[in-house]
Short mmCIF file of C-alpha atoms in Angstrom, two decimals:
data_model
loop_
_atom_site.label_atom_id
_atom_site.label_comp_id
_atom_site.label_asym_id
_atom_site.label_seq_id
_atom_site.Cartn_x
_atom_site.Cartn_y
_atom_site.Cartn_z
CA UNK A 252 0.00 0.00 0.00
CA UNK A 253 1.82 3.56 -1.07
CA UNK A 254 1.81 6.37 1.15
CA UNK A 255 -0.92 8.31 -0.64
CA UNK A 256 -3.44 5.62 -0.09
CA UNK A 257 -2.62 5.30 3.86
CA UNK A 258 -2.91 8.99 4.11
CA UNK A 259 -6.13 8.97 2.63
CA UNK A 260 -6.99 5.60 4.61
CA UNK A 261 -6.38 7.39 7.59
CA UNK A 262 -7.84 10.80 7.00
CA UNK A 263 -11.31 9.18 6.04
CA UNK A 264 -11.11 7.23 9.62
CA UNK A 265 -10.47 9.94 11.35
CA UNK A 266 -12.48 12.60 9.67
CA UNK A 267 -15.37 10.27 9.25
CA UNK A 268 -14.60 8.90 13.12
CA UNK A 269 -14.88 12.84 14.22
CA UNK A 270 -17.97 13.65 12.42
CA UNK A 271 -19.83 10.13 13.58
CA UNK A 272 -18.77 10.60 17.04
CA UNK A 273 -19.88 14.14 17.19
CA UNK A 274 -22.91 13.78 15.17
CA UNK A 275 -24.19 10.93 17.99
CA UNK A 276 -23.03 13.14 20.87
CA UNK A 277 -24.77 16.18 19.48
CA UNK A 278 -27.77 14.02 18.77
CA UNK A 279 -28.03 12.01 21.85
CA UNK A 280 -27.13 14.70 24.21
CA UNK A 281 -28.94 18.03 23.14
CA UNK A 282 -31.40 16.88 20.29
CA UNK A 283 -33.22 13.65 21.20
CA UNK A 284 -33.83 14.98 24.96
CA UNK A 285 -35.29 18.32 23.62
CA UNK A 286 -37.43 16.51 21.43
CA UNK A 287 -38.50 14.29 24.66
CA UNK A 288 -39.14 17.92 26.27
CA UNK A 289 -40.61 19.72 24.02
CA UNK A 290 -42.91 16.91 22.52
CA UNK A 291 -45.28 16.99 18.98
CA UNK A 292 -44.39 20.58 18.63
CA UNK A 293 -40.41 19.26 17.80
CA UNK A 294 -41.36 16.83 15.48
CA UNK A 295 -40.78 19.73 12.62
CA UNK A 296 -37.36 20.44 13.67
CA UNK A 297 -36.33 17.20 13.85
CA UNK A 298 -37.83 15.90 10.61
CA UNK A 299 -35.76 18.69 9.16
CA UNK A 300 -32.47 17.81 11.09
CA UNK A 301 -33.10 14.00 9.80
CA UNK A 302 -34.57 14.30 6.42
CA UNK A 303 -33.81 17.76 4.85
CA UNK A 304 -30.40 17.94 6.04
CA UNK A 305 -29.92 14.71 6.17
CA UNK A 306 -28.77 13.79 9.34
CA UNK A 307 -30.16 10.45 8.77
CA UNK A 308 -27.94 9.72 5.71
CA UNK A 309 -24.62 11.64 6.96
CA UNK A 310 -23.84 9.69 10.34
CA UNK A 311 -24.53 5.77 8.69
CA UNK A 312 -22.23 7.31 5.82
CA UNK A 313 -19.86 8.55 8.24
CA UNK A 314 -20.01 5.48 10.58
CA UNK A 315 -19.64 3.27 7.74
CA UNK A 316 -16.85 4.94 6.23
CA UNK A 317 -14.89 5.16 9.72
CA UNK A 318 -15.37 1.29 10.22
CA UNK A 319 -14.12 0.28 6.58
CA UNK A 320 -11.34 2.26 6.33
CA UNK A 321 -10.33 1.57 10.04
CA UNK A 322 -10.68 -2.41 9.32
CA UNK A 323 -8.58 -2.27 6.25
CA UNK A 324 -5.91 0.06 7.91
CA UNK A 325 -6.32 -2.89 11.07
CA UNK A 326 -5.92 -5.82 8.52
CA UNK A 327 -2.84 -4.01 6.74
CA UNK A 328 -0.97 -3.95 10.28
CA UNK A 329 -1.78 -7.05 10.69
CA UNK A 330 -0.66 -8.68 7.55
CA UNK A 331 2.63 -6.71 7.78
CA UNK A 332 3.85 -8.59 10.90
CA UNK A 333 1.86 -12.21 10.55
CA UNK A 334 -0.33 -11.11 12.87
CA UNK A 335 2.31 -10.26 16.26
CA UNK A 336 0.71 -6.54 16.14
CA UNK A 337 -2.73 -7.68 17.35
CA UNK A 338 -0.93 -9.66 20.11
CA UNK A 339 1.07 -6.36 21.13
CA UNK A 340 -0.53 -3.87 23.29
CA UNK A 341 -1.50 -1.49 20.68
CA UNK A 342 -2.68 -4.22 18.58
CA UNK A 343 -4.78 -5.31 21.59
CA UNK A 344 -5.97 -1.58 22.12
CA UNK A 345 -7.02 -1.00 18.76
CA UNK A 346 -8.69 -4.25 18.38
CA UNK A 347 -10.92 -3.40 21.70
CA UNK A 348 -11.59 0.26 20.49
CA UNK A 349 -12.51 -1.41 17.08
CA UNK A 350 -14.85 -4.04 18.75
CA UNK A 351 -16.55 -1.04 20.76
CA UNK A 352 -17.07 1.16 17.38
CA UNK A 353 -18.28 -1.77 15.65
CA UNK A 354 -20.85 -2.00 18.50
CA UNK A 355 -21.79 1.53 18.54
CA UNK A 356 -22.57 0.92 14.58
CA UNK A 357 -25.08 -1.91 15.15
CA UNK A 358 -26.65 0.30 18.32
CA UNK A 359 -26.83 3.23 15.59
CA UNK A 360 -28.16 1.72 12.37
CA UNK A 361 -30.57 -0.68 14.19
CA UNK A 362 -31.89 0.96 16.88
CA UNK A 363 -31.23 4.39 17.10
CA UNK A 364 -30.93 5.26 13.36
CA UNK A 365 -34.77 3.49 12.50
CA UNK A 366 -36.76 5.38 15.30
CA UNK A 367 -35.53 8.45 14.53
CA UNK A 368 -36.48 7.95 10.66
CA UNK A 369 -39.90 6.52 11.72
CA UNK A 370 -40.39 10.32 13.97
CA UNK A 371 -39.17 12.58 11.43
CA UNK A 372 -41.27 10.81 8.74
CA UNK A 373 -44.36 10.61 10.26
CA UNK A 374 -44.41 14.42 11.43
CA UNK A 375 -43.77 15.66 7.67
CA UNK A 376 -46.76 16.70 5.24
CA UNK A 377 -48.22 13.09 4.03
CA UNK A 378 -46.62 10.96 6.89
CA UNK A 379 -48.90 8.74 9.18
CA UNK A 380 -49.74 10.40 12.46
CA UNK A 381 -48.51 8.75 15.67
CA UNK A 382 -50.01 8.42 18.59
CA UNK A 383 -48.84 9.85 21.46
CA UNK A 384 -48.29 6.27 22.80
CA UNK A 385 -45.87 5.51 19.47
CA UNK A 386 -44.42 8.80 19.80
CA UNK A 387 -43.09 7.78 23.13
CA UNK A 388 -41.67 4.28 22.74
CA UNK A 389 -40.03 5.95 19.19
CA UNK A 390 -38.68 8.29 21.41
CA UNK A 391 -37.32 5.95 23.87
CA UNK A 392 -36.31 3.65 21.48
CA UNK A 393 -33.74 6.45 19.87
CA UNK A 394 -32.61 7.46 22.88
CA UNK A 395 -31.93 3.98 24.11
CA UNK A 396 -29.49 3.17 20.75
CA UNK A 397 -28.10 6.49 21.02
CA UNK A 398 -27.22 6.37 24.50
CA UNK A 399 -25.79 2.65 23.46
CA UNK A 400 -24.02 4.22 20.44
CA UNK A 401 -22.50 7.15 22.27
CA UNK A 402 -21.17 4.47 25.40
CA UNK A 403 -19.36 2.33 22.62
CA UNK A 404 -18.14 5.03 20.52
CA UNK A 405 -16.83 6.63 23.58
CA UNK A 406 -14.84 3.37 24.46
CA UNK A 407 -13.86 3.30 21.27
CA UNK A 408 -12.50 6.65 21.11
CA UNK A 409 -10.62 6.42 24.37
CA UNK A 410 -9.40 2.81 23.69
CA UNK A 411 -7.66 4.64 20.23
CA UNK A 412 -6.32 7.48 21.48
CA UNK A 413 -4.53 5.58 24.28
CA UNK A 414 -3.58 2.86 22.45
CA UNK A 415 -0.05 3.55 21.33
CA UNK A 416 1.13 4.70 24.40
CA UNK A 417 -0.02 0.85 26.45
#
């Protein structure tokens, strides 16, 4: 692998890592709970965080693009020394920091990432109205993966930016 392509390997895990970590924090710390607040009168705002701009698309993207380019970056340093870096303490650090991303991604895009689609949908023009009961338990559910999401990405962030110095 030449230079150019580990540069750009790394900047897309780290860029994309930034804005997916961010993006969840932002959304699981300040949005989701004022939507819980607020109630039926957020739904607007927040089908225009997740569908007009996108929200929705831009953190799986992001997430997606962290994880691939962080698993082929992992698999290079692996395949350069038969496998010993996994067994050293970086190797050990990045592997658990890649385990706890990988589990923030499945908390994300199948529980957190669905609910919120499901809210923002249903309070545009056309979309099915929700009963306060649904509301809630969409509500709940989001919060619940994004609390998930932001634990593991957290662990995962920590676990990498600690790792070369175990």
């Amino acid at each position: 692998m030449n230079g150019a392509l580990l540069l750009a390997l790394r900047l897309v895990h780290i860029l994309a890592g930034t804005f997916w970590v961010g993006g969840v924090f932002i959304a699981g710390l300040f949005i989701l709970p004022a939507v819980r607040a607020v109630g039926p009168a957020a739904m607007p705002v927040m089908q225009h965080i997740m569908l007009r701009r996108r929200l929705a698309v831009y953190l799986p993207i992001s997430a997606v693009l962290s994880v691939l380019a962080g698993v082929i970056l992992y698999g290079r340093n692996m395949s350069l020394t038969a496998g010993a870096w996994g067994r050293s303490p970086m190797g050990m650090g990045m592997t658990f920091g890649a385990a706890s991303a990988i589990l923030a991604l499945v908390f994300g895009m199948g529980v957190s990432a669905p609910a919120a689609k499901k809210l923002a949908s249903a309070a545009g023009p056309g979309g099915l109205p929700l009963s306060d009961d649904v509301r809630a338990r969409l509500t709940r559910r989001a919060a619940v993966g994004s609390t998930g999401s932001m634990l593991f990405l957290a662990i995962a962030t920590v676990a990498m930016a600690i790792a070369r110095y175990l």
